[in-house]
Amino acid sequence: MSGNHIIFVLLLPILFPTLFTDASPTIPLDLNAPNFRHSRLAKSALQCQTSNEEQSELWTPLAHQGWKPCTESDAASTVPEKSEGYIQVFLDGGLNQQRMGICDAVVVAKILNATLVIPQLEVNPVWQDSSSFEDIFDVDHFINVLKDDVAIVKELPNEFFWSTREYYGTAIRPTRIKTAPVHASAHWYLENVSPVLQSYGIAAIAPFSHRLTFDDMPKYLQHLRCKVNFQALAFVPHIRHLGDALINRLRYPSSEGNMVSNNNYLREVTDLKPKQGAGKFAVLHLRFDKDMAAHSACDFGGGKAENLALAKYRQVIWGGRVINSQFTDEELRSQGRCPLTPEEVGLLLAALGFDNSTRLYLASHKVYGGERRISALRSLFPLMEDKKSLASSEERALIKGKASLLAAVDYYVGMHSDIFVSASPGNMHNAMVGHRTYNNMKTIRPNMALLGQLFLNKTLTWSEFQESVVEGHQNRQGQIRLRKPKQSLYTYPAPDCMCQA
């Protein structure tokens, strides 16, 4: 088959989308199937070739930037001989929001000289996931790493058996703290929670997300936050084993027997020694679910039917109260407020030098528009994989239907990839950017405002588009950015979690 014929075949899903079915074994389909919006750029991207020199530069790890991980405090960290009481927290949100809440809970317990009860994770209201801390994180490792800093117990003693989420949900209780302000200071906890501990021996803080400030904190408390996030929070073994299997299959796709799915395979894969000829791969977190699409109030090319469906969804979920809805689509895009579609992410990657030989792992729970919307990305990157394409249903049995565990596997694979790309800002983006910065790993952060303006310009040639993308992302690939006031140290770990080497 000639080169022109190959390009035509790859372009078929873009040029003639109605010829292809909407069914996908990997990604569910929404009713409002979109139209492809940038087929002219996509056609040029498929014809573009990346030189060996450009490929080498693209995959070269980050040079040392003069910073190193640093979580040991100058102040001696000890557990008080006598605990002031027990601290409970109830954490909302998805995996990465809960992760940050766990780190803050440890520090609050330290501030109060209290014993922390393993945090309770609320049922995720979006994904209906009831996974507990113990289902996701290695509890024994968590307790052991922090044993010299904070007293932690798996359960309350019998005398406090009554202190449950249900108990606090039925009436006002004197042991529940529900007035903690967003980004409260250490002093606030000493003034408002310590008296409750002294009176009752227990205090339950709910809600707790984002309830501890990032500023004006003693250095040893900031270091403790870092220690929890980067050392104490390890995933349970079966998540790590599945992640190792996926990583192995991405790096060695042609290995004999690499897709065997017997019950012992996960254990066998983690015992493999490093081999020569390991392939490189990138992880793409494609944050394009229905909630994000609707909340953005942007137009994604699905026509009047899609726009009406998203408007109705906004009304049901948020009562129509979305700040962005007062702006036009052009204004939102030029301001970088519209999440990138799979097609737009594909064009970004192609402009940066990734090509059809790139092994791309798709880290996403659900894509709005299903396979119809994702087909443009797949046409550019035919070697794109995800959990379902790389692992058998038997291997995925323990994480099936559990959004937090699915996200944990993606997080683990993302932390072992050569390059991580997050399509749009969010909790996963923030957590991964921070963690990979801590380890000096290449992480591409899309310039949303630039891309929004480029995609609005329908006259740009591919070379003009590519030149603008490359120039606009030169300093968005993992370079150290020092945390500014009010910013999260979980996203910007320097200088709180890092030392100058």
Short mmCIF file of C-alpha atoms in Angstrom, two decimals:
data_model
loop_
_atom_site.label_atom_id
_atom_site.label_comp_id
_atom_site.label_asym_id
_atom_site.label_seq_id
_atom_site.Cartn_x
_atom_site.Cartn_y
_atom_site.Cartn_z
CA MET A 1 0.00 0.00 0.00
CA SER A 2 1.40 3.42 -0.96
CA GLY A 3 1.98 6.26 1.51
CA ASN A 4 -0.96 8.24 0.13
CA HIS A 5 -3.28 5.26 0.52
CA ILE A 6 -2.17 4.78 4.14
CA ILE A 7 -2.87 8.44 4.94
CA PHE A 8 -6.30 8.18 3.31
CA VAL A 9 -7.20 5.10 5.38
CA LEU A 10 -6.10 6.79 8.61
CA LEU A 11 -8.14 9.87 7.69
CA LEU A 12 -11.35 7.95 6.98
CA PRO A 13 -12.73 8.36 10.55
CA ILE A 14 -12.16 12.13 10.29
CA LEU A 15 -13.36 12.79 6.74
CA PHE A 16 -16.32 10.36 6.79
CA PRO A 17 -17.35 9.85 10.43
CA THR A 18 -20.77 8.47 9.52
CA LEU A 19 -19.17 5.40 7.96
CA PHE A 20 -18.04 4.19 11.36
CA THR A 21 -20.05 2.71 14.21
CA ASP A 22 -20.30 4.43 17.58
CA ALA A 23 -19.83 1.29 19.65
CA SER A 24 -16.65 0.94 21.69
CA PRO A 25 -15.64 -1.76 24.15
CA THR A 26 -13.40 0.76 25.93
CA ILE A 27 -15.17 4.12 26.25
CA PRO A 28 -18.93 4.63 26.67
CA LEU A 29 -20.79 6.74 24.12
CA ASP A 30 -22.95 9.79 24.86
CA LEU A 31 -26.08 10.51 22.85
CA ASN A 32 -24.74 13.66 21.26
CA ALA A 33 -21.98 12.49 18.93
CA PRO A 34 -19.83 15.46 17.87
CA ASN A 35 -18.49 16.54 14.52
CA PHE A 36 -14.78 16.73 13.85
CA ARG A 37 -13.69 20.35 13.84
CA HIS A 38 -10.05 20.52 12.73
CA SER A 39 -9.79 17.98 9.89
CA ARG A 40 -7.52 20.27 7.83
CA LEU A 41 -4.92 20.42 10.60
CA ALA A 42 -5.33 16.70 11.27
CA LYS A 43 -4.65 15.86 7.62
CA SER A 44 -1.43 17.89 7.73
CA ALA A 45 -0.44 16.32 11.06
CA LEU A 46 -0.73 12.82 9.58
CA GLN A 47 1.55 13.76 6.70
CA CYS A 48 4.15 15.41 8.95
CA GLN A 49 7.33 13.48 9.74
CA THR A 50 9.43 14.02 12.89
CA SER A 51 13.19 13.70 12.47
CA ASN A 52 15.27 11.35 14.63
CA GLU A 53 16.96 14.37 16.21
CA GLU A 54 13.60 15.91 17.14
CA GLN A 55 12.41 12.58 18.54
CA SER A 56 15.55 12.22 20.63
CA GLU A 57 15.12 15.71 22.09
CA LEU A 58 11.43 15.11 22.76
CA TRP A 59 12.08 12.00 24.87
CA THR A 60 15.24 13.22 26.62
CA PRO A 61 14.67 13.36 30.40
CA LEU A 62 14.79 16.71 32.16
CA ALA A 63 18.23 17.98 33.09
CA HIS A 64 18.96 18.44 36.77
CA GLN A 65 17.49 21.80 37.84
CA GLY A 66 19.38 22.39 41.07
CA TRP A 67 16.67 21.07 43.38
CA LYS A 68 16.25 17.72 45.14
CA PRO A 69 13.52 16.11 47.29
CA CYS A 70 13.78 17.20 50.89
CA THR A 71 11.22 16.18 53.52
CA GLU A 72 13.37 15.87 56.63
CA SER A 73 12.76 18.72 59.05
CA ASP A 74 15.49 20.43 61.02
CA ALA A 75 13.26 20.24 64.08
CA ALA A 76 13.16 16.90 65.87
CA SER A 77 9.79 15.27 65.20
CA THR A 78 8.42 13.22 68.05
CA VAL A 79 5.07 11.79 69.04
CA PRO A 80 3.85 13.30 72.35
CA GLU A 81 3.82 10.95 75.33
CA LYS A 82 0.18 11.74 75.98
CA SER A 83 -2.33 12.25 73.17
CA GLU A 84 -4.88 15.03 73.54
CA GLY A 85 -7.55 12.82 71.97
CA TYR A 86 -8.70 11.38 68.64
CA ILE A 87 -9.16 13.28 65.38
CA GLN A 88 -11.56 12.01 62.72
CA VAL A 89 -11.95 13.49 59.24
CA PHE A 90 -14.48 12.64 56.52
CA LEU A 91 -13.17 13.31 53.03
CA ASP A 92 -15.22 14.14 49.93
CA GLY A 93 -14.16 14.25 46.30
CA GLY A 94 -12.21 11.95 44.05
CA LEU A 95 -8.93 10.17 44.68
CA ASN A 96 -6.61 13.16 44.35
CA GLN A 97 -8.74 15.56 46.40
CA GLN A 98 -8.92 12.89 49.10
CA ARG A 99 -5.15 12.42 48.87
CA MET A 100 -4.57 16.09 49.69
CA GLY A 101 -7.10 15.89 52.52
CA ILE A 102 -5.24 12.94 54.04
CA CYS A 103 -1.98 14.91 54.04
CA ASP A 104 -3.68 17.86 55.72
CA ALA A 105 -5.33 15.59 58.31
CA VAL A 106 -1.96 14.25 59.44
CA VAL A 107 -0.67 17.81 59.90
CA VAL A 108 -3.79 18.87 61.84
CA ALA A 109 -3.30 15.90 64.18
CA LYS A 110 0.31 17.02 64.65
CA ILE A 111 -0.76 20.60 65.42
CA LEU A 112 -3.20 19.35 68.07
CA ASN A 113 -0.94 16.64 69.56
CA ALA A 114 -3.80 14.26 68.78
CA THR A 115 -4.13 10.72 67.50
CA LEU A 116 -5.38 10.48 63.93
CA VAL A 117 -7.94 7.85 63.01
CA ILE A 118 -7.41 6.55 59.46
CA PRO A 119 -9.49 9.04 57.40
CA GLN A 120 -12.91 7.95 56.22
CA LEU A 121 -13.60 8.44 52.53
CA GLU A 122 -17.12 9.45 51.60
CA VAL A 123 -19.05 7.72 48.82
CA ASN A 124 -18.12 9.61 45.65
CA PRO A 125 -21.35 11.36 44.56
CA VAL A 126 -20.36 11.44 40.88
CA TRP A 127 -19.04 7.91 40.38
CA GLN A 128 -20.81 6.27 43.35
CA ASP A 129 -17.56 4.75 44.56
CA SER A 130 -17.51 3.48 48.15
CA SER A 131 -13.81 2.54 48.23
CA SER A 132 -12.20 3.00 51.65
CA PHE A 133 -8.72 4.21 52.58
CA GLU A 134 -7.71 0.58 53.08
CA ASP A 135 -8.94 -0.34 49.59
CA ILE A 136 -6.62 2.23 47.99
CA PHE A 137 -3.62 2.86 50.23
CA ASP A 138 -1.26 0.55 52.11
CA VAL A 139 -2.32 1.31 55.69
CA ASP A 140 0.57 -0.44 57.43
CA HIS A 141 3.09 1.41 55.27
CA PHE A 142 1.27 4.69 55.99
CA ILE A 143 1.39 4.18 59.75
CA ASN A 144 4.99 2.93 59.75
CA VAL A 145 6.40 5.84 57.71
CA LEU A 146 4.75 8.36 60.06
CA LYS A 147 5.28 6.50 63.35
CA ASP A 148 7.84 9.04 64.59
CA ASP A 149 5.67 12.03 63.66
CA VAL A 150 2.03 11.32 64.50
CA ALA A 151 0.11 8.62 66.37
CA ILE A 152 -2.26 6.92 63.93
CA VAL A 153 -4.84 4.18 64.61
CA LYS A 154 -6.91 2.11 62.23
CA GLU A 155 -10.07 2.29 64.36
CA LEU A 156 -11.43 4.17 67.34
CA PRO A 157 -11.38 2.42 70.72
CA ASN A 158 -14.67 0.91 71.86
CA GLU A 159 -15.51 3.85 74.14
CA PHE A 160 -15.99 6.00 71.03
CA PHE A 161 -17.89 3.43 68.95
CA TRP A 162 -20.74 5.92 68.53
CA SER A 163 -18.64 8.46 66.60
CA THR A 164 -19.70 7.61 63.05
CA ARG A 165 -20.68 9.53 59.92
CA GLU A 166 -24.28 8.48 60.48
CA TYR A 167 -24.22 9.84 64.05
CA TYR A 168 -23.08 13.25 62.84
CA GLY A 169 -25.58 13.27 59.99
CA THR A 170 -28.70 13.04 62.20
CA ALA A 171 -28.31 16.08 64.48
CA ILE A 172 -25.99 18.80 65.74
CA ARG A 173 -23.27 17.17 67.85
CA PRO A 174 -20.81 18.93 70.17
CA THR A 175 -17.94 16.72 68.96
CA ARG A 176 -18.37 17.66 65.31
CA ILE A 177 -16.42 20.61 63.90
CA LYS A 178 -18.22 21.86 60.80
CA THR A 179 -17.09 25.48 60.88
CA ALA A 180 -13.47 25.06 59.78
CA PRO A 181 -12.90 27.80 57.20
CA VAL A 182 -11.25 27.08 53.88
CA HIS A 183 -7.46 27.30 54.34
CA ALA A 184 -7.72 27.69 58.13
CA SER A 185 -4.54 28.53 60.05
CA ALA A 186 -2.79 26.33 62.60
CA HIS A 187 -3.89 28.84 65.25
CA TRP A 188 -7.54 28.36 64.26
CA TYR A 189 -7.30 24.63 65.04
CA LEU A 190 -5.61 25.27 68.39
CA GLU A 191 -8.28 27.80 69.33
CA ASN A 192 -11.36 25.93 68.09
CA VAL A 193 -10.62 22.21 68.10
CA SER A 194 -8.34 21.79 71.12
CA PRO A 195 -11.16 22.69 73.59
CA VAL A 196 -13.38 20.00 72.04
CA LEU A 197 -10.61 17.42 72.42
CA GLN A 198 -10.07 18.42 76.04
CA SER A 199 -13.79 18.15 76.81
CA TYR A 200 -14.70 14.97 74.93
CA GLY A 201 -11.46 13.23 73.96
CA ILE A 202 -12.55 13.22 70.32
CA ALA A 203 -13.30 15.69 67.52
CA ALA A 204 -14.73 14.92 64.09
CA ILE A 205 -14.00 17.49 61.37
CA ALA A 206 -16.41 17.53 58.43
CA PRO A 207 -16.27 18.94 55.85
CA PHE A 208 -12.49 18.85 55.68
CA SER A 209 -11.36 19.34 52.06
CA HIS A 210 -9.01 22.34 51.67
CA ARG A 211 -9.30 23.17 55.37
CA LEU A 212 -5.63 23.93 56.08
CA THR A 213 -3.66 26.93 54.84
CA PHE A 214 -0.54 26.66 52.69
CA ASP A 215 0.95 29.90 54.00
CA ASP A 216 2.53 31.03 57.28
CA MET A 217 3.05 27.44 58.42
CA PRO A 218 6.14 26.31 60.37
CA LYS A 219 8.66 24.59 58.13
CA TYR A 220 8.44 21.28 60.02
CA LEU A 221 4.69 21.10 59.36
CA GLN A 222 5.19 21.80 55.65
CA HIS A 223 7.83 19.07 55.56
CA LEU A 224 5.40 16.69 57.24
CA ARG A 225 2.81 17.39 54.55
CA CYS A 226 5.43 16.54 51.93
CA LYS A 227 6.45 13.37 53.75
CA VAL A 228 2.85 12.13 53.79
CA ASN A 229 2.24 12.90 50.12
CA PHE A 230 5.49 11.64 48.63
CA GLN A 231 6.49 8.85 51.04
CA ALA A 232 3.64 7.62 53.23
CA LEU A 233 0.86 7.29 50.63
CA ALA A 234 1.63 4.10 48.73
CA PHE A 235 -1.02 2.15 46.84
CA VAL A 236 -2.07 -1.32 47.94
CA PRO A 237 -0.11 -4.22 46.36
CA HIS A 238 -2.73 -5.31 43.81
CA ILE A 239 -2.85 -1.77 42.34
CA ARG A 240 0.95 -1.66 42.10
CA HIS A 241 1.08 -5.14 40.55
CA LEU A 242 -1.51 -4.31 37.90
CA GLY A 243 0.28 -1.02 37.22
CA ASP A 244 3.60 -2.86 36.81
CA ALA A 245 1.97 -5.24 34.33
CA LEU A 246 0.59 -2.36 32.26
CA ILE A 247 3.95 -0.57 32.30
CA ASN A 248 5.73 -3.73 31.19
CA ARG A 249 3.33 -4.21 28.26
CA LEU A 250 3.78 -0.59 27.20
CA ARG A 251 7.57 -0.82 27.28
CA TYR A 252 7.82 -4.32 25.74
CA PRO A 253 4.75 -4.65 23.49
CA SER A 254 6.19 -7.47 21.38
CA SER A 255 7.47 -9.62 24.26
CA GLU A 256 6.46 -13.25 23.88
CA GLY A 257 3.56 -14.08 26.16
CA ASN A 258 3.18 -10.48 27.28
CA MET A 259 -0.59 -10.66 27.13
CA VAL A 260 -0.99 -13.89 29.08
CA SER A 261 -3.80 -13.46 31.59
CA ASN A 262 -3.51 -16.35 34.00
CA ASN A 263 -3.96 -15.70 37.72
CA ASN A 264 -0.23 -15.70 38.46
CA TYR A 265 0.77 -13.31 35.71
CA LEU A 266 0.71 -10.11 37.73
CA ARG A 267 3.09 -11.59 40.26
CA GLU A 268 5.37 -12.91 37.51
CA VAL A 269 5.50 -9.57 35.71
CA THR A 270 6.68 -7.67 38.79
CA ASP A 271 9.57 -10.11 39.19
CA LEU A 272 10.99 -9.32 35.75
CA LYS A 273 14.44 -7.77 35.74
CA PRO A 274 15.04 -4.67 33.60
CA LYS A 275 15.71 -5.63 29.99
CA GLN A 276 17.51 -3.87 27.21
CA GLY A 277 15.48 -2.23 24.48
CA ALA A 278 12.74 -0.83 26.70
CA GLY A 279 10.39 1.37 24.70
CA LYS A 280 9.33 4.79 25.85
CA PHE A 281 5.73 5.78 26.41
CA ALA A 282 3.69 8.84 27.37
CA VAL A 283 0.62 8.98 29.57
CA LEU A 284 -2.23 11.29 28.59
CA HIS A 285 -4.82 12.21 31.20
CA LEU A 286 -7.75 13.13 28.99
CA ARG A 287 -10.02 15.04 31.36
CA PHE A 288 -13.05 15.38 29.14
CA ASP A 289 -16.08 14.00 30.96
CA LYS A 290 -19.65 15.24 30.81
CA ASP A 291 -19.38 17.23 34.06
CA MET A 292 -16.38 19.18 32.79
CA ALA A 293 -17.85 19.76 29.35
CA ALA A 294 -21.12 21.04 30.80
CA HIS A 295 -19.56 23.20 33.51
CA SER A 296 -17.23 24.90 31.04
CA ALA A 297 -20.24 26.22 29.01
CA CYS A 298 -18.14 25.85 25.85
CA ASP A 299 -19.27 24.67 22.41
CA PHE A 300 -17.65 21.39 21.41
CA GLY A 301 -19.00 21.04 17.89
CA GLY A 302 -21.90 18.70 18.62
CA GLY A 303 -24.43 21.14 17.23
CA LYS A 304 -27.65 22.45 18.73
CA ALA A 305 -28.64 19.07 20.19
CA GLU A 306 -25.41 18.77 22.19
CA ASN A 307 -25.54 22.38 23.40
CA LEU A 308 -29.12 21.94 24.61
CA ALA A 309 -28.24 18.66 26.34
CA LEU A 310 -25.29 20.25 28.15
CA ALA A 311 -27.38 23.28 29.14
CA LYS A 312 -30.04 20.98 30.58
CA TYR A 313 -27.38 19.03 32.47
CA ARG A 314 -26.01 22.32 33.90
CA GLN A 315 -29.49 23.21 35.07
CA VAL A 316 -30.02 19.85 36.79
CA ILE A 317 -26.62 19.67 38.48
CA TRP A 318 -25.81 23.31 39.26
CA GLY A 319 -29.16 25.05 38.81
CA GLY A 320 -27.68 26.74 35.75
CA ARG A 321 -25.29 28.71 37.98
CA VAL A 322 -22.06 28.54 35.96
CA ILE A 323 -19.94 31.69 35.80
CA ASN A 324 -18.61 30.88 32.33
CA SER A 325 -22.08 30.84 30.78
CA GLN A 326 -22.10 34.64 30.55
CA PHE A 327 -19.28 34.57 27.96
CA THR A 328 -19.39 33.59 24.30
CA ASP A 329 -17.58 30.46 23.13
CA GLU A 330 -14.93 32.61 21.42
CA GLU A 331 -14.29 34.56 24.62
CA LEU A 332 -14.01 31.38 26.68
CA ARG A 333 -11.59 29.78 24.22
CA SER A 334 -9.36 32.84 23.91
CA GLN A 335 -9.16 32.96 27.72
CA GLY A 336 -8.18 29.28 27.93
CA ARG A 337 -11.35 28.26 29.78
CA CYS A 338 -12.44 25.45 27.47
CA PRO A 339 -11.18 21.91 28.15
CA LEU A 340 -9.33 20.43 25.20
CA THR A 341 -11.21 17.81 23.20
CA PRO A 342 -9.44 14.54 22.33
CA GLU A 343 -8.97 15.86 18.79
CA GLU A 344 -7.32 19.08 20.05
CA VAL A 345 -5.05 17.19 22.43
CA GLY A 346 -3.96 14.98 19.55
CA LEU A 347 -3.05 18.01 17.45
CA LEU A 348 -1.11 19.50 20.37
CA LEU A 349 0.91 16.29 20.77
CA ALA A 350 1.53 16.02 17.02
CA ALA A 351 2.75 19.63 16.89
CA LEU A 352 5.16 18.92 19.75
CA GLY A 353 6.71 16.05 17.77
CA PHE A 354 4.85 12.92 18.90
CA ASP A 355 3.98 10.75 15.88
CA ASN A 356 2.13 7.57 14.93
CA SER A 357 4.92 5.43 16.42
CA THR A 358 4.30 6.91 19.89
CA ARG A 359 3.00 4.52 22.51
CA LEU A 360 0.35 6.51 24.33
CA TYR A 361 -1.47 5.36 27.47
CA LEU A 362 -4.88 6.96 27.93
CA ALA A 363 -5.64 7.67 31.59
CA SER A 364 -9.34 8.55 31.73
CA HIS A 365 -12.43 7.26 33.48
CA LYS A 366 -15.01 8.26 30.88
CA VAL A 367 -14.84 10.45 27.77
CA TYR A 368 -17.85 12.57 26.85
CA GLY A 369 -18.89 11.60 23.32
CA GLY A 370 -17.36 8.13 23.50
CA GLU A 371 -15.37 6.51 20.71
CA ARG A 372 -16.86 8.84 18.09
CA ARG A 373 -15.18 11.79 19.78
CA ILE A 374 -11.94 9.97 20.51
CA SER A 375 -11.46 8.59 16.99
CA ALA A 376 -9.56 11.68 15.80
CA LEU A 377 -7.01 11.18 18.57
CA ARG A 378 -6.76 7.49 17.75
CA SER A 379 -6.17 8.20 14.05
CA LEU A 380 -3.12 10.28 14.99
CA PHE A 381 -1.89 7.79 17.59
CA PRO A 382 -2.90 4.26 16.53
CA LEU A 383 -0.72 2.72 19.28
CA MET A 384 -2.88 4.28 22.00
CA GLU A 385 -3.71 1.92 24.86
CA ASP A 386 -5.67 1.94 28.10
CA LYS A 387 -6.46 -0.42 30.98
CA LYS A 388 -8.98 -2.43 28.99
CA SER A 389 -6.77 -2.91 25.94
CA LEU A 390 -3.71 -3.89 27.98
CA ALA A 391 -5.18 -6.11 30.70
CA SER A 392 -7.75 -8.89 30.73
CA SER A 393 -11.06 -8.65 32.57
CA GLU A 394 -9.72 -11.15 35.12
CA GLU A 395 -6.74 -8.91 35.85
CA ARG A 396 -9.03 -5.92 36.26
CA ALA A 397 -11.57 -7.68 38.44
CA LEU A 398 -10.48 -6.04 41.70
CA ILE A 399 -10.80 -2.50 40.29
CA LYS A 400 -13.86 -2.93 38.06
CA GLY A 401 -16.47 -0.22 38.62
CA LYS A 402 -14.40 1.51 41.31
CA ALA A 403 -13.44 4.97 40.11
CA SER A 404 -10.88 5.57 42.87
CA LEU A 405 -9.04 2.31 42.16
CA LEU A 406 -9.13 2.94 38.41
CA ALA A 407 -7.68 6.40 39.04
CA ALA A 408 -5.03 4.91 41.33
CA VAL A 409 -3.83 2.57 38.58
CA ASP A 410 -3.66 5.50 36.14
CA TYR A 411 -1.75 7.55 38.72
CA TYR A 412 0.74 4.72 39.25
CA VAL A 413 1.32 4.26 35.51
CA GLY A 414 1.56 8.04 35.10
CA MET A 415 4.31 8.20 37.72
CA HIS A 416 6.34 5.62 35.77
CA SER A 417 5.94 7.11 32.30
CA ASP A 418 8.64 8.96 30.38
CA ILE A 419 6.29 11.90 29.76
CA PHE A 420 2.97 12.85 31.34
CA VAL A 421 0.47 15.13 29.62
CA SER A 422 -2.65 16.45 31.32
CA ALA A 423 -5.20 17.75 28.83
CA SER A 424 -6.87 20.19 31.23
CA PRO A 425 -6.27 21.45 34.80
CA GLY A 426 -7.88 19.60 37.70
CA ASN A 427 -7.07 17.54 40.79
CA MET A 428 -5.33 14.75 38.84
CA HIS A 429 -3.34 17.35 36.90
CA ASN A 430 -2.34 19.15 40.10
CA ALA A 431 -1.31 15.98 41.93
CA MET A 432 0.69 14.55 39.02
CA VAL A 433 2.40 17.84 38.16
CA GLY A 434 3.51 18.20 41.77
CA HIS A 435 4.65 14.60 42.20
CA ARG A 436 6.59 14.53 38.94
CA THR A 437 8.15 17.93 39.70
CA TYR A 438 9.31 16.47 43.01
CA ASN A 439 11.02 13.65 41.08
CA ASN A 440 12.26 15.95 38.24
CA MET A 441 10.23 14.16 35.55
CA LYS A 442 9.05 15.58 32.22
CA THR A 443 5.45 16.78 32.39
CA ILE A 444 3.77 18.79 29.62
CA ARG A 445 1.26 21.41 30.75
CA PRO A 446 -0.87 22.66 27.84
CA ASN A 447 -0.99 26.42 27.34
CA MET A 448 -4.77 26.62 27.33
CA ALA A 449 -5.12 30.28 26.32
CA LEU A 450 -2.66 29.92 23.45
CA LEU A 451 -4.31 26.75 22.15
CA GLY A 452 -7.78 28.27 22.43
CA GLN A 453 -6.69 31.19 20.26
CA LEU A 454 -4.94 28.93 17.73
CA PHE A 455 -7.96 26.68 17.29
CA LEU A 456 -10.17 29.73 16.71
CA ASN A 457 -7.97 30.74 13.80
CA LYS A 458 -9.25 28.67 10.87
CA THR A 459 -6.66 30.01 8.41
CA LEU A 460 -3.51 28.80 10.17
CA THR A 461 -1.28 26.47 8.18
CA TRP A 462 0.15 23.41 9.91
CA SER A 463 3.64 24.92 10.00
CA GLU A 464 2.32 28.10 11.63
CA PHE A 465 0.30 26.09 14.14
CA GLN A 466 3.27 23.86 14.96
CA GLU A 467 5.69 26.77 15.35
CA SER A 468 3.32 28.56 17.75
CA VAL A 469 2.71 25.39 19.80
CA VAL A 470 6.41 24.54 20.13
CA GLU A 471 7.33 28.10 21.11
CA GLY A 472 4.43 28.34 23.58
CA HIS A 473 5.41 25.11 25.38
CA GLN A 474 9.18 25.47 25.71
CA ASN A 475 8.93 26.24 29.42
CA ARG A 476 5.92 24.05 30.21
CA GLN A 477 7.57 20.63 30.34
CA GLY A 478 8.41 20.14 34.01
CA GLN A 479 10.55 23.16 34.76
CA ILE A 480 10.64 24.06 38.47
CA ARG A 481 8.19 26.81 39.41
CA LEU A 482 8.46 28.08 42.99
CA ARG A 483 5.22 28.12 44.93
CA LYS A 484 3.60 31.53 45.33
CA PRO A 485 1.37 32.62 48.24
CA LYS A 486 -1.98 30.77 48.36
CA GLN A 487 -0.77 28.17 45.87
CA SER A 488 -0.81 24.48 46.80
CA LEU A 489 2.46 22.78 47.73
CA TYR A 490 0.94 19.57 46.33
CA THR A 491 1.16 21.22 42.89
CA TYR A 492 4.26 23.36 43.52
CA PRO A 493 6.51 21.35 45.87
CA ALA A 494 9.46 23.77 45.68
CA PRO A 495 10.64 25.20 47.99
CA ASP A 496 8.55 23.59 50.79
CA CYS A 497 9.27 19.96 49.84
CA MET A 498 12.59 20.46 48.07
CA CYS A 499 16.08 21.76 48.83
CA GLN A 500 18.58 23.43 46.54
CA ALA A 501 21.28 20.92 45.76
#
